[in-house]
């Protein structure tokens, strides 16, 4: 019996060492755990939003925006009975969050329908997630989605002359990069991406709770292990901080006055708050148009990451009201 217990103990120890080694040599184990947790959280968020979703919202789901890419799908939401004379409405193209390693267009479907009820066509975009795909694949995909919508969006109720980008968390980072690709030729060249639309077609951007400066990544703080895992998975490099190919991910270093008018918000207790405040300040410094919704440090209840999706909060309702006002003003509605 003692010998069996010794063998069992040795086997358990060996497995534990193997797991530890696996976490050290690859981002996959950690990324899969994060994906599972994030997807579960997104499911709860979606369920909580259902009571806020109005009736009368039409949808066209799982539309391919690139036949050569199985991941390139999008969902379209629009207010039935309130379409313009040509069937088109100002269009918000939303890039979902998930730390670059999780998430899907369906997970923001409830919020997209709520936003569509305010008088917009809202398109939620799928893209390839890490570590299966690495940087800058999602930027290229969302750029292609814009091109598809501008060229073929008439039957999807898309007004290709009045398009907005929007995103949350990792999706806000992707959206900001795509906006800069469209607006700033030097950045597009640095990314090796040809803009999918003209700058005058992209009339604004909504950015919630995003990450915009990889130099702010605190690898020794309480979220250090998480940050290291997702950036390793997304960049494709364990040494992502010194990887020249990942430098363009720090969008704050590349914005100019040509960046589209932006609405930026983040919760006061969000670990990513410094990213939003820095980007807002940088846009203001370079002369770009920026509107920010930030909250005092002592605001209660404390607003965590992705606070805007909890519409039971007064702050989230304020964020929605302010975002809609921004969209309407930019669209001339």
GROMACS .gro file of N, CA and C in nm, residues 146-279:
model
  402
  146UNK      N    1  -1.468   4.644  -4.308
  146UNK     CA    2  -1.508   4.779  -4.347
  146UNK      C    3  -1.519   4.790  -4.498
  147UNK      N    4  -1.423   4.735  -4.569
  147UNK     CA    5  -1.427   4.741  -4.715
  147UNK      C    6  -1.549   4.669  -4.769
  148UNK      N    7  -1.579   4.553  -4.716
  148UNK     CA    8  -1.697   4.477  -4.758
  148UNK      C    9  -1.824   4.556  -4.733
  149UNK      N   10  -1.837   4.614  -4.616
  149UNK     CA   11  -1.958   4.688  -4.581
  149UNK      C   12  -1.975   4.812  -4.668
  150UNK      N   13  -1.864   4.879  -4.698
  150UNK     CA   14  -1.872   4.998  -4.782
  150UNK      C   15  -1.910   4.963  -4.926
  151UNK      N   16  -1.861   4.849  -4.973
  151UNK     CA   17  -1.884   4.812  -5.113
  151UNK      C   18  -2.016   4.738  -5.134
  152UNK      N   19  -2.055   4.654  -5.038
  152UNK     CA   20  -2.169   4.567  -5.059
  152UNK      C   21  -2.274   4.577  -4.949
  153UNK      N   22  -2.268   4.683  -4.871
  153UNK     CA   23  -2.354   4.691  -4.754
  153UNK      C   24  -2.494   4.745  -4.777
  154UNK      N   25  -2.528   4.785  -4.899
  154UNK     CA   26  -2.659   4.845  -4.922
  154UNK      C   27  -2.772   4.752  -4.880
  155UNK      N   28  -2.759   4.624  -4.911
  155UNK     CA   29  -2.866   4.530  -4.875
  155UNK      C   30  -2.863   4.493  -4.727
  156UNK      N   31  -2.761   4.542  -4.655
  156UNK     CA   32  -2.749   4.518  -4.512
  156UNK      C   33  -2.789   4.642  -4.431
  157UNK      N   34  -2.846   4.741  -4.499
  157UNK     CA   35  -2.889   4.867  -4.436
  157UNK      C   36  -2.771   4.949  -4.385
  158UNK      N   37  -2.659   4.935  -4.451
  158UNK     CA   38  -2.536   5.007  -4.414
  158UNK      C   39  -2.523   5.133  -4.499
  159UNK      N   40  -2.501   5.246  -4.432
  159UNK     CA   41  -2.468   5.369  -4.502
  159UNK      C   42  -2.316   5.379  -4.507
  160UNK      N   43  -2.258   5.346  -4.622
  160UNK     CA   44  -2.114   5.343  -4.635
  160UNK      C   45  -2.048   5.478  -4.626
  161UNK      N   46  -2.124   5.586  -4.630
  161UNK     CA   47  -2.068   5.720  -4.617
  161UNK      C   48  -2.070   5.769  -4.474
  162UNK      N   49  -2.138   5.695  -4.386
  162UNK     CA   50  -2.146   5.734  -4.245
  162UNK      C   51  -2.121   5.611  -4.158
  163UNK      N   52  -1.994   5.579  -4.144
  163UNK     CA   53  -1.955   5.459  -4.069
  163UNK      C   54  -1.877   5.498  -3.944
  164UNK      N   55  -1.904   5.424  -3.837
  164UNK     CA   56  -1.831   5.438  -3.711
  164UNK      C   57  -1.765   5.305  -3.679
  165UNK      N   58  -1.649   5.311  -3.617
  165UNK     CA   59  -1.591   5.194  -3.553
  165UNK      C   60  -1.622   5.201  -3.404
  166UNK      N   61  -1.633   5.088  -3.340
  166UNK     CA   62  -1.652   5.082  -3.196
  166UNK      C   63  -1.589   4.954  -3.145
  167UNK      N   64  -1.553   4.954  -3.018
  167UNK     CA   65  -1.495   4.833  -2.961
  167UNK      C   66  -1.486   4.842  -2.811
  168UNK      N   67  -1.475   4.726  -2.750
  168UNK     CA   68  -1.459   4.718  -2.605
  168UNK      C   69  -1.340   4.629  -2.573
  169UNK      N   70  -1.264   4.670  -2.471
  169UNK     CA   71  -1.150   4.594  -2.423
  169UNK      C   72  -1.051   4.567  -2.536
  170UNK      N   73  -1.014   4.440  -2.559
  170UNK     CA   74  -0.923   4.411  -2.670
  170UNK      C   75  -0.978   4.456  -2.804
  171UNK      N   76  -1.110   4.453  -2.818
  171UNK     CA   77  -1.173   4.500  -2.942
  171UNK      C   78  -1.158   4.649  -2.962
  172UNK      N   79  -1.152   4.726  -2.852
  172UNK     CA   80  -1.128   4.869  -2.863
  172UNK      C   81  -0.987   4.895  -2.917
  173UNK      N   82  -0.893   4.814  -2.874
  173UNK     CA   83  -0.756   4.826  -2.926
  173UNK      C   84  -0.752   4.800  -3.075
  174UNK      N   85  -0.818   4.694  -3.118
  174UNK     CA   86  -0.823   4.661  -3.262
  174UNK      C   87  -0.892   4.772  -3.339
  175UNK      N   88  -1.005   4.820  -3.287
  175UNK     CA   89  -1.080   4.926  -3.355
  175UNK      C   90  -0.995   5.052  -3.369
  176UNK      N   91  -0.922   5.087  -3.263
  176UNK     CA   92  -0.837   5.206  -3.268
  176UNK      C   93  -0.728   5.191  -3.374
  177UNK      N   94  -0.671   5.072  -3.384
  177UNK     CA   95  -0.569   5.050  -3.485
  177UNK      C   96  -0.626   5.060  -3.626
  178UNK      N   97  -0.742   4.999  -3.647
  178UNK     CA   98  -0.803   5.006  -3.780
  178UNK      C   99  -0.835   5.150  -3.815
  179UNK      N  100  -0.887   5.227  -3.719
  179UNK     CA  101  -0.916   5.368  -3.744
  179UNK      C  102  -0.790   5.443  -3.785
  180UNK      N  103  -0.679   5.413  -3.719
  180UNK     CA  104  -0.554   5.481  -3.753
  180UNK      C  105  -0.499   5.437  -3.887
  181UNK      N  106  -0.522   5.311  -3.924
  181UNK     CA  107  -0.485   5.264  -4.058
  181UNK      C  108  -0.561   5.344  -4.163
  182UNK      N  109  -0.690   5.366  -4.139
  182UNK     CA  110  -0.773   5.441  -4.234
  182UNK      C  111  -0.730   5.588  -4.240
  183UNK      N  112  -0.695   5.644  -4.124
  183UNK     CA  113  -0.673   5.789  -4.115
  183UNK      C  114  -0.531   5.835  -4.143
  184UNK      N  115  -0.432   5.750  -4.112
  184UNK     CA  116  -0.292   5.794  -4.113
  184UNK      C  117  -0.211   5.707  -4.209
  185UNK      N  118  -0.178   5.758  -4.328
  185UNK     CA  119  -0.106   5.678  -4.428
  185UNK      C  120   0.025   5.618  -4.376
  186UNK      N  121   0.100   5.692  -4.295
  186UNK     CA  122   0.227   5.640  -4.245
  186UNK      C  123   0.206   5.518  -4.156
  187UNK      N  124   0.098   5.520  -4.079
  187UNK     CA  125   0.068   5.406  -3.993
  187UNK      C  126   0.023   5.287  -4.076
  188UNK      N  127  -0.059   5.313  -4.178
  188UNK     CA  128  -0.102   5.205  -4.267
  188UNK      C  129   0.020   5.139  -4.331
  189UNK      N  130   0.118   5.221  -4.370
  189UNK     CA  131   0.240   5.167  -4.430
  189UNK      C  132   0.319   5.085  -4.328
  190UNK      N  133   0.327   5.136  -4.205
  190UNK     CA  134   0.399   5.063  -4.101
  190UNK      C  135   0.334   4.929  -4.071
  191UNK      N  136   0.200   4.924  -4.081
  191UNK     CA  137   0.126   4.801  -4.058
  191UNK      C  138   0.126   4.710  -4.181
  192UNK      N  139   0.157   4.765  -4.297
  192UNK     CA  140   0.151   4.688  -4.421
  192UNK      C  141   0.009   4.656  -4.461
  193UNK      N  142  -0.083   4.749  -4.432
  193UNK     CA  143  -0.225   4.729  -4.460
  193UNK      C  144  -0.277   4.844  -4.546
  194UNK      N  145  -0.345   4.812  -4.653
  194UNK     CA  146  -0.409   4.914  -4.735
  194UNK      C  147  -0.547   4.943  -4.679
  195UNK      N  148  -0.579   5.068  -4.648
  195UNK     CA  149  -0.708   5.100  -4.586
  195UNK      C  150  -0.826   5.049  -4.668
  196UNK      N  151  -0.924   4.992  -4.598
  196UNK     CA  152  -1.041   4.936  -4.665
  196UNK      C  153  -1.142   5.040  -4.708
  197UNK      N  154  -1.139   5.158  -4.645
  197UNK     CA  155  -1.231   5.267  -4.679
  197UNK      C  156  -1.152   5.398  -4.679
  198UNK      N  157  -1.214   5.502  -4.732
  198UNK     CA  158  -1.153   5.635  -4.730
  198UNK      C  159  -1.174   5.701  -4.595
  199UNK      N  160  -1.085   5.792  -4.557
  199UNK     CA  161  -1.099   5.857  -4.425
  199UNK      C  162  -1.232   5.927  -4.405
  200UNK      N  163  -1.290   5.986  -4.512
  200UNK     CA  164  -1.415   6.059  -4.492
  200UNK      C  165  -1.535   5.966  -4.471
  201UNK      N  166  -1.518   5.837  -4.494
  201UNK     CA  167  -1.626   5.743  -4.467
  201UNK      C  168  -1.633   5.703  -4.320
  202UNK      N  169  -1.522   5.717  -4.249
  202UNK     CA  170  -1.514   5.682  -4.107
  202UNK      C  171  -1.531   5.810  -4.027
  203UNK      N  172  -1.650   5.833  -3.974
  203UNK     CA  173  -1.682   5.963  -3.915
  203UNK      C  174  -1.671   5.966  -3.763
  204UNK      N  175  -1.632   5.856  -3.702
  204UNK     CA  176  -1.614   5.857  -3.557
  204UNK      C  177  -1.583   5.719  -3.504
  205UNK      N  178  -1.549   5.716  -3.374
  205UNK     CA  179  -1.513   5.589  -3.311
  205UNK      C  180  -1.552   5.593  -3.164
  206UNK      N  181  -1.607   5.481  -3.115
  206UNK     CA  182  -1.636   5.462  -2.973
  206UNK      C  183  -1.535   5.363  -2.916
  207UNK      N  184  -1.472   5.400  -2.805
  207UNK     CA  185  -1.370   5.314  -2.745
  207UNK      C  186  -1.399   5.296  -2.596
  208UNK      N  187  -1.430   5.172  -2.557
  208UNK     CA  188  -1.461   5.142  -2.418
  208UNK      C  189  -1.356   5.048  -2.358
  209UNK      N  190  -1.292   5.094  -2.252
  209UNK     CA  191  -1.212   5.005  -2.165
  209UNK      C  192  -1.099   4.933  -2.239
  210UNK      N  193  -1.035   5.002  -2.332
  210UNK     CA  194  -0.934   4.938  -2.414
  210UNK      C  195  -0.792   4.948  -2.359
  211UNK      N  196  -0.702   4.880  -2.428
  211UNK     CA  197  -0.558   4.887  -2.400
  211UNK      C  198  -0.492   4.948  -2.523
  212UNK      N  199  -0.413   5.054  -2.504
  212UNK     CA  200  -0.360   5.127  -2.618
  212UNK      C  201  -0.209   5.151  -2.612
  213UNK      N  202  -0.146   5.114  -2.502
  213UNK     CA  203  -0.003   5.137  -2.486
  213UNK      C  204   0.058   5.016  -2.417
  214UNK      N  205   0.130   4.934  -2.493
  214UNK     CA  206   0.185   4.812  -2.436
  214UNK      C  207   0.295   4.840  -2.333
  215UNK      N  208   0.348   4.963  -2.332
  215UNK     CA  209   0.448   4.998  -2.231
  215UNK      C  210   0.385   5.010  -2.093
  216UNK      N  211   0.253   5.021  -2.086
  216UNK     CA  212   0.185   5.030  -1.957
  216UNK      C  213   0.158   4.893  -1.896
  217UNK      N  214   0.190   4.788  -1.968
  217UNK     CA  215   0.165   4.653  -1.916
  217UNK      C  216   0.248   4.629  -1.790
  218UNK      N  217   0.181   4.611  -1.677
  218UNK     CA  218   0.249   4.587  -1.549
  218UNK      C  219   0.262   4.436  -1.529
  219UNK      N  220   0.374   4.383  -1.569
  219UNK     CA  221   0.394   4.239  -1.564
  219UNK      C  222   0.425   4.188  -1.424
  220UNK      N  223   0.449   4.280  -1.330
  220UNK     CA  224   0.480   4.240  -1.193
  220UNK      C  225   0.365   4.267  -1.097
  221UNK      N  226   0.258   4.326  -1.148
  221UNK     CA  227   0.145   4.360  -1.064
  221UNK      C  228   0.051   4.242  -1.045
  222UNK      N  229  -0.065   4.268  -0.984
  222UNK     CA  230  -0.159   4.159  -0.954
  222UNK      C  231  -0.215   4.089  -1.077
  223UNK      N  232  -0.213   4.158  -1.190
  223UNK     CA  233  -0.263   4.097  -1.314
  223UNK      C  234  -0.149   4.060  -1.408
  224UNK      N  235  -0.026   4.053  -1.353
  224UNK     CA  236   0.091   4.029  -1.436
  224UNK      C  237   0.086   3.900  -1.514
  225UNK      N  238   0.045   3.792  -1.450
  225UNK     CA  239   0.041   3.662  -1.518
  225UNK      C  240  -0.060   3.665  -1.632
  226UNK      N  241  -0.176   3.725  -1.606
  226UNK     CA  242  -0.278   3.737  -1.710
  226UNK      C  243  -0.227   3.818  -1.828
  227UNK      N  244  -0.168   3.935  -1.799
  227UNK     CA  245  -0.119   4.023  -1.906
  227UNK      C  246  -0.012   3.953  -1.988
  228UNK      N  247   0.081   3.887  -1.918
  228UNK     CA  248   0.189   3.818  -1.988
  228UNK      C  249   0.133   3.709  -2.081
  229UNK      N  250   0.033   3.637  -2.034
  229UNK     CA  251  -0.024   3.528  -2.114
  229UNK      C  252  -0.093   3.580  -2.239
  230UNK      N  253  -0.180   3.681  -2.223
  230UNK     CA  254  -0.257   3.726  -2.340
  230UNK      C  255  -0.169   3.798  -2.441
  231UNK      N  256  -0.071   3.874  -2.394
  231UNK     CA  257   0.017   3.943  -2.489
  231UNK      C  258   0.113   3.847  -2.557
  232UNK      N  259   0.156   3.745  -2.487
  232UNK     CA  260   0.238   3.640  -2.549
  232UNK      C  261   0.154   3.568  -2.654
  233UNK      N  262   0.031   3.533  -2.619
  233UNK     CA  263  -0.056   3.462  -2.713
  233UNK      C  264  -0.085   3.548  -2.836
  234UNK      N  265  -0.116   3.676  -2.813
  234UNK     CA  266  -0.158   3.763  -2.924
  234UNK      C  267  -0.040   3.804  -3.012
  235UNK      N  268   0.073   3.837  -2.949
  235UNK     CA  269   0.188   3.881  -3.028
  235UNK      C  270   0.256   3.766  -3.099
  236UNK      N  271   0.244   3.646  -3.040
  236UNK     CA  272   0.316   3.531  -3.093
  236UNK      C  273   0.460   3.524  -3.046
  237UNK      N  274   0.495   3.612  -2.951
  237UNK     CA  275   0.633   3.617  -2.903
  237UNK      C  276   0.634   3.626  -2.751
  238UNK      N  277   0.710   3.538  -2.686
  238UNK     CA  278   0.723   3.545  -2.541
  238UNK      C  279   0.791   3.675  -2.500
  239UNK      N  280   0.881   3.723  -2.583
  239UNK     CA  281   0.952   3.848  -2.558
  239UNK      C  282   0.881   3.962  -2.631
  240UNK      N  283   0.751   3.976  -2.608
  240UNK     CA  284   0.670   4.071  -2.685
  240UNK      C  285   0.711   4.216  -2.662
  241UNK      N  286   0.763   4.248  -2.545
  241UNK     CA  287   0.800   4.387  -2.517
  241UNK      C  288   0.913   4.436  -2.606
  242UNK      N  289   0.997   4.346  -2.652
  242UNK     CA  290   1.110   4.384  -2.736
  242UNK      C  291   1.096   4.335  -2.880
  243UNK      N  292   0.977   4.289  -2.915
  243UNK     CA  293   0.953   4.238  -3.050
  243UNK      C  294   0.922   4.355  -3.143
  244UNK      N  295   1.009   4.386  -3.240
  244UNK     CA  296   0.984   4.501  -3.329
  244UNK      C  297   0.850   4.492  -3.402
  245UNK      N  298   0.805   4.369  -3.433
  245UNK     CA  299   0.681   4.353  -3.506
  245UNK      C  300   0.559   4.392  -3.423
  246UNK      N  301   0.576   4.399  -3.289
  246UNK     CA  302   0.463   4.430  -3.201
  246UNK      C  303   0.460   4.576  -3.158
  247UNK      N  304   0.557   4.653  -3.200
  247UNK     CA  305   0.564   4.793  -3.156
  247UNK      C  306   0.445   4.874  -3.205
  248UNK      N  307   0.394   4.842  -3.325
  248UNK     CA  308   0.280   4.918  -3.378
  248UNK      C  309   0.153   4.895  -3.297
  249UNK      N  310   0.154   4.796  -3.207
  249UNK     CA  311   0.036   4.772  -3.123
  249UNK      C  312   0.014   4.885  -3.024
  250UNK      N  313   0.118   4.960  -2.992
  250UNK     CA  314   0.104   5.075  -2.902
  250UNK      C  315   0.054   5.194  -2.983
  251UNK      N  316  -0.075   5.199  -3.001
  251UNK     CA  317  -0.138   5.297  -3.090
  251UNK      C  318  -0.114   5.441  -3.045
  252UNK      N  319  -0.092   5.463  -2.915
  252UNK     CA  320  -0.069   5.599  -2.866
  252UNK      C  321   0.053   5.663  -2.930
  253UNK      N  322   0.145   5.582  -2.977
  253UNK     CA  323   0.267   5.634  -3.036
  253UNK      C  324   0.249   5.675  -3.183
  254UNK      N  325   0.130   5.651  -3.238
  254UNK     CA  326   0.112   5.672  -3.382
  254UNK      C  327  -0.006   5.762  -3.418
  255UNK      N  328  -0.087   5.804  -3.321
  255UNK     CA  329  -0.204   5.885  -3.356
  255UNK      C  330  -0.162   6.026  -3.395
  256UNK      N  331  -0.243   6.087  -3.482
  256UNK     CA  332  -0.222   6.224  -3.526
  256UNK      C  333  -0.355   6.297  -3.522
  257UNK      N  334  -0.353   6.423  -3.564
  257UNK     CA  335  -0.477   6.501  -3.569
  257UNK      C  336  -0.578   6.441  -3.665
  258UNK      N  337  -0.533   6.352  -3.754
  258UNK     CA  338  -0.623   6.291  -3.851
  258UNK      C  339  -0.707   6.178  -3.793
  259UNK      N  340  -0.677   6.136  -3.669
  259UNK     CA  341  -0.756   6.029  -3.607
  259UNK      C  342  -0.902   6.072  -3.603
  260UNK      N  343  -0.996   5.981  -3.635
  260UNK     CA  344  -1.137   6.021  -3.638
  260UNK      C  345  -1.187   6.066  -3.502
  261UNK      N  346  -1.287   6.153  -3.499
  261UNK     CA  347  -1.343   6.196  -3.371
  261UNK      C  348  -1.375   6.078  -3.282
  262UNK      N  349  -1.334   6.087  -3.156
  262UNK     CA  350  -1.340   5.971  -3.066
  262UNK      C  351  -1.421   6.001  -2.941
  263UNK      N  352  -1.495   5.899  -2.898
  263UNK     CA  353  -1.559   5.898  -2.766
  263UNK      C  354  -1.493   5.786  -2.688
  264UNK      N  355  -1.433   5.820  -2.573
  264UNK     CA  356  -1.355   5.724  -2.494
  264UNK      C  357  -1.411   5.718  -2.353
  265UNK      N  358  -1.429   5.596  -2.301
  265UNK     CA  359  -1.476   5.581  -2.164
  265UNK      C  360  -1.415   5.458  -2.099
  266UNK      N  361  -1.407   5.464  -1.967
  266UNK     CA  362  -1.352   5.353  -1.888
  266UNK      C  363  -1.401   5.369  -1.745
  267UNK      N  364  -1.412   5.260  -1.672
  267UNK     CA  365  -1.454   5.265  -1.533
  267UNK      C  366  -1.343   5.312  -1.441
  268UNK      N  367  -1.382   5.367  -1.326
  268UNK     CA  368  -1.281   5.420  -1.234
  268UNK      C  369  -1.200   5.311  -1.164
  269UNK      N  370  -1.252   5.187  -1.163
  269UNK     CA  371  -1.179   5.077  -1.099
  269UNK      C  372  -1.125   4.978  -1.201
  270UNK      N  373  -1.121   5.017  -1.326
  270UNK     CA  374  -1.072   4.930  -1.432
  270UNK      C  375  -0.918   4.933  -1.433
  271UNK      N  376  -0.851   4.817  -1.427
  271UNK     CA  377  -0.705   4.817  -1.433
  271UNK      C  378  -0.649   4.882  -1.560
  272UNK      N  379  -0.732   4.887  -1.664
  272UNK     CA  380  -0.686   4.947  -1.790
  272UNK      C  381  -0.714   5.097  -1.798
  273UNK      N  382  -0.762   5.158  -1.692
  273UNK     CA  383  -0.795   5.300  -1.696
  273UNK      C  384  -0.680   5.387  -1.746
  274UNK      N  385  -0.555   5.364  -1.704
  274UNK     CA  386  -0.446   5.450  -1.753
  274UNK      C  387  -0.434   5.451  -1.905
  275UNK      N  388  -0.472   5.342  -1.971
  275UNK     CA  389  -0.465   5.339  -2.117
  275UNK      C  390  -0.562   5.439  -2.179
  276UNK      N  391  -0.684   5.443  -2.126
  276UNK     CA  392  -0.785   5.533  -2.182
  276UNK      C  393  -0.751   5.679  -2.154
  277UNK      N  394  -0.708   5.708  -2.032
  277UNK     CA  395  -0.676   5.847  -2.000
  277UNK      C  396  -0.556   5.894  -2.081
  278UNK      N  397  -0.459   5.805  -2.101
  278UNK     CA  398  -0.341   5.843  -2.181
  278UNK      C  399  -0.380   5.868  -2.326
  279UNK      N  400  -0.463   5.779  -2.385
  279UNK     CA  401  -0.502   5.798  -2.524
  279UNK      C  402  -0.582   5.926  -2.541
   0.00000   0.00000   0.00000
